[in-house]
Amino acid sequence: MSERHAGRVCTLKLRSIVLLPLSALAWRPGAAQRPPTTSHPALALIHAIVIDGTDQAPRTDMTVVLDGGRITLIAPSAQTQPPHAARVVDATGKFVIPGLWDMHVHLSQWPPTALPLLVANGVTGVRDMGSPLTAVAAWRRAIESGTTTGPRIVAAGAILDGPGHLSPERIAISSAAEGRHAVDSLADAGADFIKVYEYLPRDAFLAIAAEAHARKLDVVGHVPRSVGAAAAAAAGQRSVEHLSGVPLSCPFSMRMAAHTPGMSGFMPPCGDDRARADVFSRFKASGTWVTPTLVAYRGAARATDGSALGAGAEPRMRYVTAELRRHWDEQIAKWPKLVPSGYRRGLAEMYTRVARAAHAAGVSMLAGSDLGNTLVFAGSGLHDELELLVGAGLSPLEALQSATSGPARFLGIADSIGTIVTGKTADLVVLDADPLADIRNTRRIFAVVRNGTLLDRAALDRMMSNAAVGTVDR
């Protein structure tokens, strides 16, 4: 959704892309089967209630054993003896869920404290939607080496957009040939997928989609206005962010806003229920997922009231640096001159209804916060999104799956992450209360297990405290 990132990187020009390859040690989907290494002793969570991320009912009084960064045993506690020398954690009355994934973040828009903040909030994996690959490589190296605590990261690198939209995080594409060249450059640099944006010419988008397919990379992002949602799905766009390109039942005020000078870039396409149903039918048929990022729409609506950005109204502002606050203020400053009163609130409500319709139509969903946008906070923003998805009609289990097993299936690594199954990577969250009874209970974190290492509540509190004062947890 964001029109720009914090200006920390040099401008990218298509004919002079210089991107360093990612570290060979970096965790990536293609390397998901490599067993993680760890020097920590085995860990046994005993008497736990396991919500494994599948459709299976919760299993009570279970022991989950983790060793070598993997789940090695899941069995009834009454029939199981924890391994000798294992660290034993009594999880009586606790709920164990798979590690959460935030499937839409912009890490370069936050200070480095975003990395431990994400993990402290149970987010063990993220899909970065537009940060320099050199920065991604550095974050991965720091996390792999233990210099900092952070999530697993898959990343697009630079966003591909249309002519006139060159910026620190974008490559401006004018033709099919430039589109193919950009895909090849990003693929060679180690991008995990290709992100497209709204102003790509049609021939460039189709060339990008074809070249990405040839390089075995998914195309994700906004729907180019020159293409439309149905055609983008048919061309192989794997996920649509923010429900971009989906026709809205625009009220009179929004239709009039389309004629306001400068507003065309903010207006979604208007349509009726039949047009929207057709788009969702095509999404379902083509296997196109959506990432609604409802929390980002809500953040824009909340920013209408300037007091929402105060520490008194929003305690999480203690994690927001002066630089990030300036970035948010710049985002907010664009709106009052261009957008009629109440537009942002109406848009947030409308996209909630559209998300409800997408879910009812059977479209697969991913939970993503759009971290980097106004009043979207690292880690906790994903919990906001899960709550909003339930408000849009998903069951608590479906919302939970949109951040666990759904991302694993989408990324093609369901045999490694996303559910609690023997042999999978040991990324888990231990909760004090049942998230299936109330999705807000995903916030009630007792401990996080990251690659087999237990971070108890005291450790998580230290990480959050360090982030509040602008230092990275060590």
mmCIF file of N, CA and C in Angstrom, residues 261-331:
data_model
loop_
_atom_site.group_PDB
_atom_site.id
_atom_site.type_symbol
_atom_site.label_atom_id
_atom_site.label_comp_id
_atom_site.label_asym_id
_atom_site.label_seq_id
_atom_site.Cartn_x
_atom_site.Cartn_y
_atom_site.Cartn_z
ATOM 1 N N PRO A 261 -8.900 16.413 -8.419
ATOM 2 C CA PRO A 261 -7.519 16.428 -8.919
ATOM 3 C C PRO A 261 -6.571 15.698 -7.965
ATOM 4 N N GLY A 262 -5.774 14.806 -8.504
ATOM 5 C CA GLY A 262 -4.813 14.063 -7.696
ATOM 6 C C GLY A 262 -5.348 12.809 -7.058
ATOM 7 N N MET A 263 -6.642 12.548 -7.204
ATOM 8 C CA MET A 263 -7.247 11.417 -6.510
ATOM 9 C C MET A 263 -7.167 10.106 -7.283
ATOM 10 N N SER A 264 -6.869 10.157 -8.575
ATOM 11 C CA SER A 264 -6.958 8.932 -9.367
ATOM 12 C C SER A 264 -6.051 7.843 -8.837
ATOM 13 N N GLY A 265 -4.914 8.209 -8.290
ATOM 14 C CA GLY A 265 -4.007 7.208 -7.758
ATOM 15 C C GLY A 265 -4.486 6.558 -6.487
ATOM 16 N N PHE A 266 -5.485 7.139 -5.829
ATOM 17 C CA PHE A 266 -5.989 6.588 -4.583
ATOM 18 C C PHE A 266 -7.266 5.768 -4.771
ATOM 19 N N MET A 267 -7.899 5.909 -5.921
ATOM 20 C CA MET A 267 -9.215 5.319 -6.093
ATOM 21 C C MET A 267 -9.141 3.870 -6.557
ATOM 22 N N PRO A 268 -9.820 2.955 -5.878
ATOM 23 C CA PRO A 268 -9.948 1.586 -6.387
ATOM 24 C C PRO A 268 -10.979 1.556 -7.507
ATOM 25 N N PRO A 269 -11.000 0.483 -8.300
ATOM 26 C CA PRO A 269 -12.021 0.388 -9.347
ATOM 27 C C PRO A 269 -13.410 0.196 -8.737
ATOM 28 N N CYS A 270 -14.393 0.850 -9.290
ATOM 29 C CA CYS A 270 -15.763 0.675 -8.837
ATOM 30 C C CYS A 270 -16.455 -0.392 -9.692
ATOM 31 N N GLY A 271 -17.348 -1.118 -9.075
ATOM 32 C CA GLY A 271 -18.084 -2.160 -9.788
ATOM 33 C C GLY A 271 -19.257 -2.619 -8.951
ATOM 34 N N ASP A 272 -19.896 -3.696 -9.400
ATOM 35 C CA ASP A 272 -21.046 -4.202 -8.659
ATOM 36 C C ASP A 272 -20.739 -5.601 -8.122
ATOM 37 N N ASP A 273 -21.717 -6.174 -7.465
ATOM 38 C CA ASP A 273 -21.526 -7.480 -6.845
ATOM 39 C C ASP A 273 -21.196 -8.551 -7.886
ATOM 40 N N ARG A 274 -21.799 -8.449 -9.047
ATOM 41 C CA ARG A 274 -21.565 -9.457 -10.085
ATOM 42 C C ARG A 274 -20.109 -9.399 -10.559
ATOM 43 N N ALA A 275 -19.589 -8.196 -10.781
ATOM 44 C CA ALA A 275 -18.200 -8.051 -11.231
ATOM 45 C C ALA A 275 -17.238 -8.590 -10.178
ATOM 46 N N ARG A 276 -17.533 -8.297 -8.928
ATOM 47 C CA ARG A 276 -16.671 -8.760 -7.833
ATOM 48 C C ARG A 276 -16.738 -10.283 -7.712
ATOM 49 N N ALA A 277 -17.915 -10.844 -7.825
ATOM 50 C CA ALA A 277 -18.055 -12.296 -7.746
ATOM 51 C C ALA A 277 -17.298 -12.977 -8.881
ATOM 52 N N ASP A 278 -17.304 -12.353 -10.051
ATOM 53 C CA ASP A 278 -16.569 -12.927 -11.182
ATOM 54 C C ASP A 278 -15.070 -12.936 -10.911
ATOM 55 N N VAL A 279 -14.565 -11.853 -10.339
ATOM 56 C CA VAL A 279 -13.136 -11.787 -10.001
ATOM 57 C C VAL A 279 -12.776 -12.870 -8.994
ATOM 58 N N PHE A 280 -13.601 -13.029 -7.966
ATOM 59 C CA PHE A 280 -13.299 -14.036 -6.955
ATOM 60 C C PHE A 280 -13.375 -15.448 -7.538
ATOM 61 N N SER A 281 -14.303 -15.666 -8.444
ATOM 62 C CA SER A 281 -14.396 -16.970 -9.092
ATOM 63 C C SER A 281 -13.115 -17.267 -9.872
ATOM 64 N N ARG A 282 -12.587 -16.247 -10.541
ATOM 65 C CA ARG A 282 -11.355 -16.423 -11.302
ATOM 66 C C ARG A 282 -10.156 -16.620 -10.375
ATOM 67 N N PHE A 283 -10.136 -15.907 -9.255
ATOM 68 C CA PHE A 283 -9.066 -16.111 -8.269
ATOM 69 C C PHE A 283 -9.059 -17.561 -7.789
ATOM 70 N N LYS A 284 -10.230 -18.046 -7.444
ATOM 71 C CA LYS A 284 -10.320 -19.410 -6.931
ATOM 72 C C LYS A 284 -9.890 -20.426 -7.984
ATOM 73 N N ALA A 285 -10.315 -20.214 -9.221
ATOM 74 C CA ALA A 285 -9.978 -21.152 -10.292
ATOM 75 C C ALA A 285 -8.485 -21.163 -10.593
ATOM 76 N N SER A 286 -7.843 -19.996 -10.491
ATOM 77 C CA SER A 286 -6.427 -19.891 -10.839
ATOM 78 C C SER A 286 -5.509 -20.126 -9.642
ATOM 79 N N GLY A 287 -6.091 -20.280 -8.452
ATOM 80 C CA GLY A 287 -5.264 -20.462 -7.257
ATOM 81 C C GLY A 287 -4.602 -19.185 -6.787
ATOM 82 N N THR A 288 -5.227 -18.053 -7.075
ATOM 83 C CA THR A 288 -4.693 -16.759 -6.646
ATOM 84 C C THR A 288 -5.143 -16.469 -5.217
ATOM 85 N N TRP A 289 -4.187 -16.158 -4.365
ATOM 86 C CA TRP A 289 -4.466 -15.841 -2.966
ATOM 87 C C TRP A 289 -4.630 -14.335 -2.802
ATOM 88 N N VAL A 290 -5.246 -13.926 -1.691
ATOM 89 C CA VAL A 290 -5.333 -12.502 -1.360
ATOM 90 C C VAL A 290 -4.777 -12.272 0.040
ATOM 91 N N THR A 291 -4.145 -11.116 0.193
ATOM 92 C CA THR A 291 -3.643 -10.668 1.496
ATOM 93 C C THR A 291 -4.356 -9.360 1.796
ATOM 94 N N PRO A 292 -5.441 -9.374 2.569
ATOM 95 C CA PRO A 292 -6.273 -8.172 2.695
ATOM 96 C C PRO A 292 -5.603 -6.979 3.380
ATOM 97 N N THR A 293 -4.672 -7.217 4.302
ATOM 98 C CA THR A 293 -4.030 -6.148 5.087
ATOM 99 C C THR A 293 -5.052 -5.141 5.621
ATOM 100 N N LEU A 294 -6.092 -5.642 6.246
ATOM 101 C CA LEU A 294 -7.135 -4.763 6.768
ATOM 102 C C LEU A 294 -6.596 -3.817 7.832
ATOM 103 N N VAL A 295 -5.579 -4.242 8.558
ATOM 104 C CA VAL A 295 -5.034 -3.396 9.620
ATOM 105 C C VAL A 295 -4.393 -2.139 9.039
ATOM 106 N N ALA A 296 -3.865 -2.215 7.809
ATOM 107 C CA ALA A 296 -3.294 -1.026 7.188
ATOM 108 C C ALA A 296 -4.382 -0.033 6.811
ATOM 109 N N TYR A 297 -5.517 -0.538 6.307
ATOM 110 C CA TYR A 297 -6.645 0.354 6.027
ATOM 111 C C TYR A 297 -7.153 0.985 7.324
ATOM 112 N N ARG A 298 -7.196 0.182 8.382
ATOM 113 C CA ARG A 298 -7.642 0.730 9.666
ATOM 114 C C ARG A 298 -6.658 1.769 10.181
ATOM 115 N N GLY A 299 -5.356 1.528 9.975
ATOM 116 C CA GLY A 299 -4.365 2.493 10.420
ATOM 117 C C GLY A 299 -4.545 3.835 9.742
ATOM 118 N N ALA A 300 -4.812 3.809 8.429
ATOM 119 C CA ALA A 300 -5.049 5.061 7.707
ATOM 120 C C ALA A 300 -6.290 5.760 8.237
ATOM 121 N N ALA A 301 -7.318 4.976 8.571
ATOM 122 C CA ALA A 301 -8.542 5.569 9.109
ATOM 123 C C ALA A 301 -8.299 6.165 10.487
ATOM 124 N N ARG A 302 -7.540 5.444 11.324
ATOM 125 C CA ARG A 302 -7.251 5.954 12.673
ATOM 126 C C ARG A 302 -6.433 7.233 12.620
ATOM 127 N N ALA A 303 -5.581 7.359 11.598
ATOM 128 C CA ALA A 303 -4.729 8.532 11.481
ATOM 129 C C ALA A 303 -5.528 9.794 11.180
ATOM 130 N N THR A 304 -6.811 9.643 10.793
ATOM 131 C CA THR A 304 -7.679 10.798 10.610
ATOM 132 C C THR A 304 -7.735 11.624 11.886
ATOM 133 N N ASP A 305 -7.680 10.930 13.015
ATOM 134 C CA ASP A 305 -7.649 11.577 14.320
ATOM 135 C C ASP A 305 -6.197 11.604 14.771
ATOM 136 N N GLY A 306 -5.578 12.754 14.722
ATOM 137 C CA GLY A 306 -4.158 12.865 15.049
ATOM 138 C C GLY A 306 -3.800 12.349 16.416
ATOM 139 N N SER A 307 -4.754 12.346 17.347
ATOM 140 C CA SER A 307 -4.457 11.889 18.705
ATOM 141 C C SER A 307 -4.124 10.407 18.745
ATOM 142 N N ALA A 308 -4.514 9.651 17.692
ATOM 143 C CA ALA A 308 -4.225 8.214 17.661
ATOM 144 C C ALA A 308 -2.733 7.939 17.609
ATOM 145 N N LEU A 309 -1.947 8.931 17.200
ATOM 146 C CA LEU A 309 -0.511 8.751 17.116
ATOM 147 C C LEU A 309 0.201 9.167 18.396
ATOM 148 N N GLY A 310 -0.550 9.499 19.421
ATOM 149 C CA GLY A 310 0.048 9.856 20.696
ATOM 150 C C GLY A 310 0.305 8.635 21.555
ATOM 151 N N ALA A 311 1.342 8.695 22.387
ATOM 152 C CA ALA A 311 1.691 7.562 23.242
ATOM 153 C C ALA A 311 0.578 7.247 24.235
ATOM 154 N N GLY A 312 -0.201 8.261 24.629
ATOM 155 C CA GLY A 312 -1.286 8.010 25.568
ATOM 156 C C GLY A 312 -2.390 7.180 24.961
ATOM 157 N N ALA A 313 -2.702 7.452 23.689
ATOM 158 C CA ALA A 313 -3.768 6.714 23.002
ATOM 159 C C ALA A 313 -3.266 5.384 22.464
ATOM 160 N N GLU A 314 -1.991 5.289 22.136
ATOM 161 C CA GLU A 314 -1.427 4.091 21.521
ATOM 162 C C GLU A 314 -0.085 3.770 22.192
ATOM 163 N N PRO A 315 -0.104 2.894 23.201
ATOM 164 C CA PRO A 315 1.145 2.577 23.920
ATOM 165 C C PRO A 315 2.256 2.065 23.026
ATOM 166 N N ARG A 316 1.916 1.454 21.888
ATOM 167 C CA ARG A 316 2.955 0.904 21.016
ATOM 168 C C ARG A 316 3.762 1.983 20.300
ATOM 169 N N MET A 317 3.373 3.244 20.439
ATOM 170 C CA MET A 317 4.184 4.326 19.881
ATOM 171 C C MET A 317 5.565 4.364 20.517
ATOM 172 N N ARG A 318 5.752 3.693 21.643
ATOM 173 C CA ARG A 318 7.076 3.683 22.268
ATOM 174 C C ARG A 318 8.101 2.932 21.424
ATOM 175 N N TYR A 319 7.648 2.184 20.437
ATOM 176 C CA TYR A 319 8.566 1.489 19.533
ATOM 177 C C TYR A 319 8.852 2.283 18.263
ATOM 178 N N VAL A 320 8.220 3.427 18.113
ATOM 179 C CA VAL A 320 8.316 4.208 16.882
ATOM 180 C C VAL A 320 9.405 5.260 17.028
ATOM 181 N N THR A 321 10.436 5.168 16.191
ATOM 182 C CA THR A 321 11.522 6.128 16.218
ATOM 183 C C THR A 321 11.089 7.449 15.598
ATOM 184 N N ALA A 322 11.890 8.481 15.822
ATOM 185 C CA ALA A 322 11.589 9.787 15.234
ATOM 186 C C ALA A 322 11.576 9.705 13.712
ATOM 187 N N GLU A 323 12.490 8.904 13.134
ATOM 188 C CA GLU A 323 12.533 8.763 11.678
ATOM 189 C C GLU A 323 11.275 8.100 11.145
ATOM 190 N N LEU A 324 10.832 7.040 11.825
ATOM 191 C CA LEU A 324 9.615 6.360 11.392
ATOM 192 C C LEU A 324 8.408 7.271 11.559
ATOM 193 N N ARG A 325 8.362 8.020 12.635
ATOM 194 C CA ARG A 325 7.241 8.950 12.843
ATOM 195 C C ARG A 325 7.198 10.003 11.733
ATOM 196 N N ARG A 326 8.371 10.484 11.304
ATOM 197 C CA ARG A 326 8.396 11.443 10.197
ATOM 198 C C ARG A 326 7.852 10.798 8.925
ATOM 199 N N HIS A 327 8.213 9.534 8.708
ATOM 200 C CA HIS A 327 7.706 8.826 7.533
ATOM 201 C C HIS A 327 6.187 8.718 7.592
ATOM 202 N N TRP A 328 5.653 8.380 8.749
ATOM 203 C CA TRP A 328 4.200 8.301 8.899
ATOM 204 C C TRP A 328 3.559 9.669 8.674
ATOM 205 N N ASP A 329 4.176 10.707 9.238
ATOM 206 C CA ASP A 329 3.626 12.049 9.055
ATOM 207 C C ASP A 329 3.590 12.430 7.578
ATOM 208 N N GLU A 330 4.603 11.998 6.827
ATOM 209 C CA GLU A 330 4.610 12.266 5.388
ATOM 210 C C GLU A 330 3.477 11.521 4.697
ATOM 211 N N GLN A 331 3.242 10.283 5.122
ATOM 212 C CA GLN A 331 2.116 9.534 4.555
ATOM 213 C C GLN A 331 0.803 10.256 4.833
#
